[in-house]
Short mmCIF file of N, CA and C in Angstrom, two decimals:
data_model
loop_
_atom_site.label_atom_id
_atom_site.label_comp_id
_atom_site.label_asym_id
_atom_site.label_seq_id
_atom_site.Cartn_x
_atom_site.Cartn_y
_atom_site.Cartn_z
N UNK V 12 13.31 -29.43 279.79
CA UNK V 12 12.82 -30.08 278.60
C UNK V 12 11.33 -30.39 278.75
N UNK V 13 10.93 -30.04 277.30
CA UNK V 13 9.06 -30.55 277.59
C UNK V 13 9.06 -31.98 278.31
N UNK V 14 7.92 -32.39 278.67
CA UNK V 14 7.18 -33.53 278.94
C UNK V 14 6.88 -33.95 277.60
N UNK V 15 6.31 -33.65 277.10
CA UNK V 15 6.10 -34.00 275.75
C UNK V 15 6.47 -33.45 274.71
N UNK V 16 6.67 -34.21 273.23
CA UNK V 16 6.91 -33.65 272.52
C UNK V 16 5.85 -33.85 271.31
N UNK V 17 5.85 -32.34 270.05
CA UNK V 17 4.90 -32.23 269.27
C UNK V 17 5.24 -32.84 267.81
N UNK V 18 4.31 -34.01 267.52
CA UNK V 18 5.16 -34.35 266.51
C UNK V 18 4.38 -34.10 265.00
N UNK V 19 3.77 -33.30 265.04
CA UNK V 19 2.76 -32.95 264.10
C UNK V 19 1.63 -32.03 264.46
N UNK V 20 0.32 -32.03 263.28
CA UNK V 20 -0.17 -31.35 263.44
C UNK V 20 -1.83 -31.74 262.55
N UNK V 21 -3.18 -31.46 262.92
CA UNK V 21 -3.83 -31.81 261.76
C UNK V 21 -3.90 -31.09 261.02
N UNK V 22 -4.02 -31.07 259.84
CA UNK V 22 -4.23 -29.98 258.62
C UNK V 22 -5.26 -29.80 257.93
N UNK V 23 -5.86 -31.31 257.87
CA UNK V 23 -7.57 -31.66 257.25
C UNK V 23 -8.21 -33.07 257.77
N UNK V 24 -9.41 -32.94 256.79
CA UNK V 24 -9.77 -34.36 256.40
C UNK V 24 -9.78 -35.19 255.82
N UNK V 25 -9.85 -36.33 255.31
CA UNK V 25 -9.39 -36.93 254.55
C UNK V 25 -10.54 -38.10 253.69
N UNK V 26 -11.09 -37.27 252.98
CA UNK V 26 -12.34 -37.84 252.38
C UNK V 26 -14.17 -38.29 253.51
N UNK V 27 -14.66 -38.95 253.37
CA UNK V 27 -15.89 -38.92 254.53
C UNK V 27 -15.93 -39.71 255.85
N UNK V 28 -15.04 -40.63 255.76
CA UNK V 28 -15.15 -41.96 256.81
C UNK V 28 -14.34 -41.06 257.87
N UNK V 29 -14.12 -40.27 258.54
CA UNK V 29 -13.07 -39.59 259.20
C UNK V 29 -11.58 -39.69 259.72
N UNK V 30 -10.89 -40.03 257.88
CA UNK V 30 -9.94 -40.07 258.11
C UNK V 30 -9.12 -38.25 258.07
N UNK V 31 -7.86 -38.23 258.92
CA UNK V 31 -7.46 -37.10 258.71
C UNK V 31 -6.44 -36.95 257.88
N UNK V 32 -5.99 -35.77 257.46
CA UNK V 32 -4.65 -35.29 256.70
C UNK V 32 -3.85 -35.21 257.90
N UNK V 33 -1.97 -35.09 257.80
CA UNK V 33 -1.26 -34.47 258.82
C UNK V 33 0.26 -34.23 258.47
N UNK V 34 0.42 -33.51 259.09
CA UNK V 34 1.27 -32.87 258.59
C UNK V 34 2.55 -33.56 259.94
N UNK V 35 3.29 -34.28 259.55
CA UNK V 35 4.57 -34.58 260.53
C UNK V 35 5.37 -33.45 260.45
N UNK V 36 6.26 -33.44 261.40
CA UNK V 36 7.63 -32.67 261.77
C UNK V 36 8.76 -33.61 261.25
N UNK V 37 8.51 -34.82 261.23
CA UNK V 37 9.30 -35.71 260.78
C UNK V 37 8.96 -36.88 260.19
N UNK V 38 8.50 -36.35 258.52
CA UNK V 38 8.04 -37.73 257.98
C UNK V 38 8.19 -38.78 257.93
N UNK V 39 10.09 -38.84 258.10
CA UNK V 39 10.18 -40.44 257.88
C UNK V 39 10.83 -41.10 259.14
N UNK V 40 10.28 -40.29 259.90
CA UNK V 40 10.26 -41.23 261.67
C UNK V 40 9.06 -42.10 261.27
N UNK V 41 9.19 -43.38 262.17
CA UNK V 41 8.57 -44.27 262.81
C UNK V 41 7.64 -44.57 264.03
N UNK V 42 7.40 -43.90 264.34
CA UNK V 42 6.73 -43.10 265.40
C UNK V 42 5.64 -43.72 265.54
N UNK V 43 4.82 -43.03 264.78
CA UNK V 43 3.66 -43.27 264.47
C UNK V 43 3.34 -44.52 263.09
N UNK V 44 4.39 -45.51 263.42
CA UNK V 44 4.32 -46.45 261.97
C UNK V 44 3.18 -47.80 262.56
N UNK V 45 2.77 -47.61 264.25
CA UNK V 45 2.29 -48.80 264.57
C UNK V 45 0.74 -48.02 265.24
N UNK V 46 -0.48 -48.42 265.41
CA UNK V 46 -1.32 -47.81 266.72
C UNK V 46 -0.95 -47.57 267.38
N UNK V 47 -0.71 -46.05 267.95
CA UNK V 47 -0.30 -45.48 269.77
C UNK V 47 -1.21 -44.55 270.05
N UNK V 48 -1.35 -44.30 271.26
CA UNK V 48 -1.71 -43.52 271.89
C UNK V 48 -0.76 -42.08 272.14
N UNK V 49 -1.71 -41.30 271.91
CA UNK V 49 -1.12 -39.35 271.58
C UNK V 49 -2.37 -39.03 272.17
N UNK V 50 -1.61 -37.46 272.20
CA UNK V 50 -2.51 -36.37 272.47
C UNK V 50 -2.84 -35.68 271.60
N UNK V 51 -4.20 -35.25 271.72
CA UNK V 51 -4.56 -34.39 270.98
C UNK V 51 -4.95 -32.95 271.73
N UNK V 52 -4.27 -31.78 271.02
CA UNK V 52 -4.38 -30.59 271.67
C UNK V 52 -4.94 -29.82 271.03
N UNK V 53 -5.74 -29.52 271.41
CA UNK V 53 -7.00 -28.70 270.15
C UNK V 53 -6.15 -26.60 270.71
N UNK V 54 -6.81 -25.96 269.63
CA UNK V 54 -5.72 -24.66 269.60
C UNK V 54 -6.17 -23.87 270.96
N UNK V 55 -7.52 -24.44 271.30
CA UNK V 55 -7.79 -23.33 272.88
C UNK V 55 -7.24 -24.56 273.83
N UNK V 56 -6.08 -24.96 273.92
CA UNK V 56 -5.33 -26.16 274.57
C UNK V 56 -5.76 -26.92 275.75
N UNK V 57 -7.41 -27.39 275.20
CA UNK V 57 -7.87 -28.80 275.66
C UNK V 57 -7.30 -30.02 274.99
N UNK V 58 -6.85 -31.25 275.83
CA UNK V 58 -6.11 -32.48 275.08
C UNK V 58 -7.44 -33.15 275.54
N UNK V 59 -7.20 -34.32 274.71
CA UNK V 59 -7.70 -35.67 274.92
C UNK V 59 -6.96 -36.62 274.09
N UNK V 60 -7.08 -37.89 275.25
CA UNK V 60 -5.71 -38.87 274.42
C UNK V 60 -6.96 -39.67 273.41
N UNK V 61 -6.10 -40.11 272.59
CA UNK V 61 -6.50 -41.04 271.05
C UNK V 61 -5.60 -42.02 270.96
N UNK V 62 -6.35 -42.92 270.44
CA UNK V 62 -5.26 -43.50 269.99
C UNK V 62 -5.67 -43.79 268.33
N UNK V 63 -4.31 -43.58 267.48
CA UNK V 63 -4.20 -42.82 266.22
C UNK V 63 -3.13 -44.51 265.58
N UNK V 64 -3.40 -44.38 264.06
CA UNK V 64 -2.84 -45.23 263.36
C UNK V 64 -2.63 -44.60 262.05
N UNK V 65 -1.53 -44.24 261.51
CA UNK V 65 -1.38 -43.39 260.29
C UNK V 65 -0.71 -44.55 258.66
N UNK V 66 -1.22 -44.10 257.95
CA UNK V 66 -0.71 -44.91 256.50
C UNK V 66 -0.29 -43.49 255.36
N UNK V 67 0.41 -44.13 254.50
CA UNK V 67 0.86 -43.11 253.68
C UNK V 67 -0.58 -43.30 252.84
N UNK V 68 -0.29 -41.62 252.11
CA UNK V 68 -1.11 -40.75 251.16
C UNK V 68 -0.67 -40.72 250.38
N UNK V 69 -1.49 -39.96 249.19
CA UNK V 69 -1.14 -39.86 247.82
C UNK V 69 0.20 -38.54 248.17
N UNK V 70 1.56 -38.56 246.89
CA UNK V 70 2.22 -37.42 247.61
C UNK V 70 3.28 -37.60 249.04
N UNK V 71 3.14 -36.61 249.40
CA UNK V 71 3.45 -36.34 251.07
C UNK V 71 2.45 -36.23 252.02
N UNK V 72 1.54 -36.58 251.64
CA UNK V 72 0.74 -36.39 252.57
C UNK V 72 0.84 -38.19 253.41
N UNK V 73 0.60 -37.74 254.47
CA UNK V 73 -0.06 -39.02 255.57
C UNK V 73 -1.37 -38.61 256.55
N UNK V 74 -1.78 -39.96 256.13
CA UNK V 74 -3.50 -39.96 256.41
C UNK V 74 -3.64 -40.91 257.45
N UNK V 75 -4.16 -40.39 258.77
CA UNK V 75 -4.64 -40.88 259.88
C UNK V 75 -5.99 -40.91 259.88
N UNK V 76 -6.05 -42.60 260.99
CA UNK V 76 -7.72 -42.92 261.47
C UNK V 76 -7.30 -43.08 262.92
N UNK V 77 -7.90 -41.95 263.67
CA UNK V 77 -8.24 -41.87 265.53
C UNK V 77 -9.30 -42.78 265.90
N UNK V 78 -9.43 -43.78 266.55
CA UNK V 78 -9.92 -44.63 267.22
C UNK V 78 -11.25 -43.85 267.58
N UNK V 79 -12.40 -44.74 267.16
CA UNK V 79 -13.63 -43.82 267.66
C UNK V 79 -13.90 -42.44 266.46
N UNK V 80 -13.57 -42.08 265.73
CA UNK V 80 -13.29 -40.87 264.34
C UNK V 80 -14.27 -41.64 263.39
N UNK V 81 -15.36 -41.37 262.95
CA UNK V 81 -15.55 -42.44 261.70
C UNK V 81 -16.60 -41.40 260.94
N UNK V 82 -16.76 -40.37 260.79
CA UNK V 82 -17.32 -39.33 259.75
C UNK V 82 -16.95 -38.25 259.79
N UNK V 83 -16.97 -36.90 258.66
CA UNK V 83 -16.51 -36.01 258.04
C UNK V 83 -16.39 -35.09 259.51
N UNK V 84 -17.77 -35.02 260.28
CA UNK V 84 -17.96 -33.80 261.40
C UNK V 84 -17.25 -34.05 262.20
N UNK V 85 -16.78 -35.32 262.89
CA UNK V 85 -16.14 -35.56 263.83
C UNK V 85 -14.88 -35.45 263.74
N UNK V 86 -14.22 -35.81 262.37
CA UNK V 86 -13.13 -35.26 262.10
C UNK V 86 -12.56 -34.15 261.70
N UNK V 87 -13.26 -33.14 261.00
CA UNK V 87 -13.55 -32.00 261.42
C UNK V 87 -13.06 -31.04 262.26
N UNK V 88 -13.77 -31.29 263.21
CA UNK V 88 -13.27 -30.91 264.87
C UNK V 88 -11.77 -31.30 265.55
N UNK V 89 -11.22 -31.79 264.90
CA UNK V 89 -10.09 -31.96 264.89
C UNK V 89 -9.07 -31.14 264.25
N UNK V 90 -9.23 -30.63 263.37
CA UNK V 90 -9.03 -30.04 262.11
C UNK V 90 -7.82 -28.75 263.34
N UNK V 91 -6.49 -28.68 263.07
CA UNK V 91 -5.76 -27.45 263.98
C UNK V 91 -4.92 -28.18 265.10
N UNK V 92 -5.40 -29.49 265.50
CA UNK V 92 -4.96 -30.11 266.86
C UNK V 92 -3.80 -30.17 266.55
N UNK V 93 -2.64 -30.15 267.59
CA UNK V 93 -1.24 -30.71 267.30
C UNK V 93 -1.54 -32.27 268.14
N UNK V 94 -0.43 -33.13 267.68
CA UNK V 94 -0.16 -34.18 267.71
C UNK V 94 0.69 -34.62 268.72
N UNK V 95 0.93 -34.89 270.48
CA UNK V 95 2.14 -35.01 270.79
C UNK V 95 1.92 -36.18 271.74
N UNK V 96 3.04 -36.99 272.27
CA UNK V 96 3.48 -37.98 272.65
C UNK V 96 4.39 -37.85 273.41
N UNK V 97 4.37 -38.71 274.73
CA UNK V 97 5.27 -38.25 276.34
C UNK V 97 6.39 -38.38 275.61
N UNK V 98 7.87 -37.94 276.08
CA UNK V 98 8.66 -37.82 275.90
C UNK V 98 9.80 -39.09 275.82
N UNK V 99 9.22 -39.81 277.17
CA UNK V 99 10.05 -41.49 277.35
C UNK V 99 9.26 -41.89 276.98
N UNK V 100 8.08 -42.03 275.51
CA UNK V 100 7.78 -42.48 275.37
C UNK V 100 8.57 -42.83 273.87
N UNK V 101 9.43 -42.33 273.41
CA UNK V 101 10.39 -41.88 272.45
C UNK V 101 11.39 -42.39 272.90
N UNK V 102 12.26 -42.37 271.20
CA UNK V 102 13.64 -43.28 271.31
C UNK V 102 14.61 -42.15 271.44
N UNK V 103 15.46 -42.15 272.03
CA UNK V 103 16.40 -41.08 272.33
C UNK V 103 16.81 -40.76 270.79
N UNK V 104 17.34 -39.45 270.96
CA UNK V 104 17.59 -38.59 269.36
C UNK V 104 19.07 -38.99 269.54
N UNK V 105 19.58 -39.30 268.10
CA UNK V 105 20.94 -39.46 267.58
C UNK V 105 22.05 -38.18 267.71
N UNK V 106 23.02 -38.37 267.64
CA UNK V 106 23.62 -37.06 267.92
C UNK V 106 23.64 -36.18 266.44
N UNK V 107 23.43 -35.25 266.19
CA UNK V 107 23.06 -33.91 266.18
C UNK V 107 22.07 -34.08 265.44
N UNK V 108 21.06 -34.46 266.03
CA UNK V 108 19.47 -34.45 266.15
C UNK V 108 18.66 -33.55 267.17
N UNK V 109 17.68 -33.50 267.22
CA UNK V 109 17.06 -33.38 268.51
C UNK V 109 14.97 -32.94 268.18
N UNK V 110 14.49 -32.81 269.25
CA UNK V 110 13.46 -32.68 269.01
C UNK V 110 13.61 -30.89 269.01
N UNK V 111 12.14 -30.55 268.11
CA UNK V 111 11.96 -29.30 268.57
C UNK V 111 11.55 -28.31 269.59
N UNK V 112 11.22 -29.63 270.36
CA UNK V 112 10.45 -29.15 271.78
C UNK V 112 11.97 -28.53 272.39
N UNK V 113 13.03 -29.11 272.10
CA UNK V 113 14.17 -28.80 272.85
C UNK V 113 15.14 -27.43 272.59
N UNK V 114 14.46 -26.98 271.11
CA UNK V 114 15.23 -26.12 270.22
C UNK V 114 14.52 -24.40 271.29
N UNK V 115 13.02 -24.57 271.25
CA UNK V 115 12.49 -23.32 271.85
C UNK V 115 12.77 -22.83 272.98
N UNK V 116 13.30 -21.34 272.87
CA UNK V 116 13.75 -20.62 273.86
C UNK V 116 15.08 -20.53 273.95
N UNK V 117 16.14 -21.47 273.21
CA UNK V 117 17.35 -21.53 273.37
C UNK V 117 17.93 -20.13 272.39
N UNK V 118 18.98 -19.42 272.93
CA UNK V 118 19.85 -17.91 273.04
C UNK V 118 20.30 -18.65 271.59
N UNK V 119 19.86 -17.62 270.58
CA UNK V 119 20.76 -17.65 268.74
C UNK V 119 22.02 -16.24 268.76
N UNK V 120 23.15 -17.41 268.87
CA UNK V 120 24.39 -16.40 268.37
C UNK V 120 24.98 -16.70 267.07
N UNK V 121 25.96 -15.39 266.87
CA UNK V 121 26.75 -15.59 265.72
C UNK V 121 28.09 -16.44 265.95
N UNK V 122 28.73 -16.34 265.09
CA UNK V 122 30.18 -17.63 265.77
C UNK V 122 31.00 -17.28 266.40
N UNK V 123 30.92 -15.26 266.60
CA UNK V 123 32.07 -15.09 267.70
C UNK V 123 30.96 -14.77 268.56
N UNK V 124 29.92 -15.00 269.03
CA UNK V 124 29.25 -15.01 270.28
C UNK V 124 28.36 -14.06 270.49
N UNK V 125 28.05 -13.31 270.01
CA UNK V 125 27.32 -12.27 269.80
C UNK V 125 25.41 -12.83 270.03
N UNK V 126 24.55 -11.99 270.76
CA UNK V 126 24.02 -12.70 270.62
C UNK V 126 22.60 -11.97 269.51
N UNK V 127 21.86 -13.02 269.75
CA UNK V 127 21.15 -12.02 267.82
C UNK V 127 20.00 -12.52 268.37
N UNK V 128 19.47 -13.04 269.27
CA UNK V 128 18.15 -13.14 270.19
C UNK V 128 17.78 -14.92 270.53
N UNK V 129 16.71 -14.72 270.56
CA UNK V 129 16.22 -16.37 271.04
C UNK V 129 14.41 -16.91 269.87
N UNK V 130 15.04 -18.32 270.12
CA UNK V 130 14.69 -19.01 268.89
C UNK V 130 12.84 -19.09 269.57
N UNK V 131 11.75 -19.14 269.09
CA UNK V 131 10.83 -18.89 269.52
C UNK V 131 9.82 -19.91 268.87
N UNK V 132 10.18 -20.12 267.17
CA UNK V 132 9.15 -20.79 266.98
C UNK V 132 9.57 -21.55 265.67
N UNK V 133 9.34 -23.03 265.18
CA UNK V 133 10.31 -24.02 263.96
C UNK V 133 8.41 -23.80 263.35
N UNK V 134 9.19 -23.71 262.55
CA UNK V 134 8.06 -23.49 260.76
C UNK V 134 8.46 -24.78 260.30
N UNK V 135 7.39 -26.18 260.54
CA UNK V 135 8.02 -27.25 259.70
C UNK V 135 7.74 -27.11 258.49
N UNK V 136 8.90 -27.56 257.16
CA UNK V 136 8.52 -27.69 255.93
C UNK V 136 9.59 -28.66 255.14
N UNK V 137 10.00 -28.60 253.98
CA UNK V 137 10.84 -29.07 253.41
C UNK V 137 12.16 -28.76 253.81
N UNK V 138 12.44 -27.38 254.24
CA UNK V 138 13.32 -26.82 254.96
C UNK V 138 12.68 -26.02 256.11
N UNK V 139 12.77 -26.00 257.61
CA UNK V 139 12.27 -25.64 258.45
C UNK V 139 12.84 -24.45 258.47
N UNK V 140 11.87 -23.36 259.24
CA UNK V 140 12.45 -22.37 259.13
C UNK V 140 12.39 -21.70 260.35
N UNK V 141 13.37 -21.25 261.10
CA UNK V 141 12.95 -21.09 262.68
C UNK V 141 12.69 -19.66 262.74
N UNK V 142 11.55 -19.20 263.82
CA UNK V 142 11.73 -17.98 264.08
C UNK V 142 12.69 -17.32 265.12
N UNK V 143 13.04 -16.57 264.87
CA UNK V 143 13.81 -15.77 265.88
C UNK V 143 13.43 -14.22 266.41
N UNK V 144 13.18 -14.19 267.79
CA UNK V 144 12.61 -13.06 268.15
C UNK V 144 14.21 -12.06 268.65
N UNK V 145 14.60 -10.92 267.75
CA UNK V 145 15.33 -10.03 268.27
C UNK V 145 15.49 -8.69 268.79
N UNK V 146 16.16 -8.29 269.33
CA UNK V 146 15.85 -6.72 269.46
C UNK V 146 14.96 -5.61 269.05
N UNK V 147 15.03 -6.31 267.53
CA UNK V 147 14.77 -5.30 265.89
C UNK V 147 13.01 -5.90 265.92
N UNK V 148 12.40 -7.13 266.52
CA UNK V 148 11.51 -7.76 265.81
C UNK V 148 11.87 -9.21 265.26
N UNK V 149 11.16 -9.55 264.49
CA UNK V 149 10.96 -10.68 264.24
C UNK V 149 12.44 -11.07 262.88
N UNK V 150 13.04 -12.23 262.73
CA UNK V 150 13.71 -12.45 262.25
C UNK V 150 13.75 -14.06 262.01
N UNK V 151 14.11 -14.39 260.55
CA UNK V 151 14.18 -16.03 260.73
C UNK V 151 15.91 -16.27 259.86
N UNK V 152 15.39 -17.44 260.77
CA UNK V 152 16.63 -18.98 259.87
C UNK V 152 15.90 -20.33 258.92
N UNK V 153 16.58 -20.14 257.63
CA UNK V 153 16.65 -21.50 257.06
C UNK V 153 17.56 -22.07 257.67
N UNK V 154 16.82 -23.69 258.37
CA UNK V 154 17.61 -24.59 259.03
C UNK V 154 18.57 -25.51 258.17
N UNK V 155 19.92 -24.74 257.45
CA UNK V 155 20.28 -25.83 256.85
C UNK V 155 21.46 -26.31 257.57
N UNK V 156 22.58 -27.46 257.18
CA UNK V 156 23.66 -27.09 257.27
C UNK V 156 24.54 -26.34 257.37
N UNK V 157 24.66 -25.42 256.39
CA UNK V 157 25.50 -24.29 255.96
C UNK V 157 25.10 -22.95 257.33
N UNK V 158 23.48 -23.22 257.56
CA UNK V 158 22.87 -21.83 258.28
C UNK V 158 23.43 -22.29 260.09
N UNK V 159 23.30 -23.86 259.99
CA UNK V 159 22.75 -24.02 261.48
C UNK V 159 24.72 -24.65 262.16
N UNK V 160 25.51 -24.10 262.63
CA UNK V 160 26.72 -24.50 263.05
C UNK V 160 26.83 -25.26 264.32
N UNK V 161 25.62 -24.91 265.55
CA UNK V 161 26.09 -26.02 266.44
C UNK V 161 24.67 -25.74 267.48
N UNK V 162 23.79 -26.88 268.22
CA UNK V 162 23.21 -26.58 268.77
C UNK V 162 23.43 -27.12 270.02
N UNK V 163 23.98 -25.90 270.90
CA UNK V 163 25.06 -26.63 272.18
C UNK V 163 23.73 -26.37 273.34
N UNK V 164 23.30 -27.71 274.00
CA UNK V 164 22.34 -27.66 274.66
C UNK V 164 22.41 -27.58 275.52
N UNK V 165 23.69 -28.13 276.34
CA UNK V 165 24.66 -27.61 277.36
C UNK V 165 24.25 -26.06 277.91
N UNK V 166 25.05 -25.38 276.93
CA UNK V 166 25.13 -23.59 277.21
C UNK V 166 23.81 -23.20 277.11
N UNK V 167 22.60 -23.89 276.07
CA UNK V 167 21.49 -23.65 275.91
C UNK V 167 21.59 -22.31 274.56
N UNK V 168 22.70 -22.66 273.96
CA UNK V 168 22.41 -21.83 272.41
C UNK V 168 22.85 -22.66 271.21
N UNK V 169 21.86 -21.87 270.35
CA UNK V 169 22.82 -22.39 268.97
C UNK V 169 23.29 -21.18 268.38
N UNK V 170 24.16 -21.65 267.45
CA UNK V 170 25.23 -21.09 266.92
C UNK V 170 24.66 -20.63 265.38
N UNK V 171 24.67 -19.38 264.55
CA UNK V 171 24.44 -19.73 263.15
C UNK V 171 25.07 -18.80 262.27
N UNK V 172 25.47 -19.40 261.58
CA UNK V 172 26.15 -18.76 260.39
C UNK V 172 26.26 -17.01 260.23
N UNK V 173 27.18 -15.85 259.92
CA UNK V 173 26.79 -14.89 259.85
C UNK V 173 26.30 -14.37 258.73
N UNK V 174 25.26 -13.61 258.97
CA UNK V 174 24.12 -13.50 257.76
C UNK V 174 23.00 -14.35 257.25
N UNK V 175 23.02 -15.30 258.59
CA UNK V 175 22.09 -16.61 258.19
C UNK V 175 20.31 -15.92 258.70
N UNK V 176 20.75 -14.98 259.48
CA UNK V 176 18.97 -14.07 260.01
C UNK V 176 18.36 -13.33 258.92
N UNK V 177 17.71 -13.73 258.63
CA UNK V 177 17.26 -12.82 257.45
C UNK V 177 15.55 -11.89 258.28
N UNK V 178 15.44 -10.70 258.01
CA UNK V 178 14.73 -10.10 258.17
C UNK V 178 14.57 -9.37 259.99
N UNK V 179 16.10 -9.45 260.08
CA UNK V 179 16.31 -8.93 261.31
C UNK V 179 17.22 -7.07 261.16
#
């Protein structure tokens, strides 16, 4: 399991004082409801820790101010970073929850076992959409109910619906 997990991402800025836009994995966690300290991982994966305080936006959006951030350029440069936080530094996940740090790399079968490749990469959105790398190329899942039947972390697979791969 990661050390850390990613719980977002920046997307923009957020008018001149350098506040940012961001995009959660999980909006209506608590997480980030008080000042903490995160990482910031810029995309050529240099971190530096921040410490970050987020308020709701107009919409869905949520708008963060990083400690030390206080104009357009500086925030800016931020602009791509993912967002992540040690792992015990987190409340344990409910059962059939989990983080996504835990989902990548785990073996995607069908329900009699078959296997249809491994999960590689979660597209957060309204409905997440995972990638799946198979034999054929690239292939995904809508993460719904109906698609997603069991994610046994144990064996290290999940289970999904047949016909739930689309573009495999």
């Amino acid at each position: 399991m990661a050390d850390r997990i990613e719980l977002g991402a920046v997307v923009g800025v957020f008018g001149f004082r350098g506040e940012l836009r961001l995009h959660l994995h999980n909006r209506e966690d608590s997480v980030l409801g008080a000042a903490r300290e995160v990482y910031l991982r810029a995309p050529d994966g240099t971190e530096r820790v921040a410490t970050v305080s987020v308020r709701p936006g107009a919409g869905k959006r949520i708008i963060a101010r990083v400690e030390g951030v206080d104009d357009f350029d500086t925030a800016s440069a931020l602009v791509g970073a993912t967002v992540l936080v040690d792992r015990d530094s987190l409340p344990p996940v409910a059962a059939g929850e989990f983080y996504v740090a835990d989902l990548v790399g785990l073996t995607v079968e069908d329900p009699e076992g078959t296997v249809l490749g491994t999960l590689r990469d979660v597209v957060a959105g309204e409905r997440d959409v995972w990638v799946i790398d198979t034999d054929h190329g690239e292939a995904f899942v809508l993460a719904t109910p109906e698609n997603v039947i069991e994610v046994d972390h144990e064996r290290g697979v999940i289970v999904v619906a047949g016909g739930a791969l689309v573009g495999d």
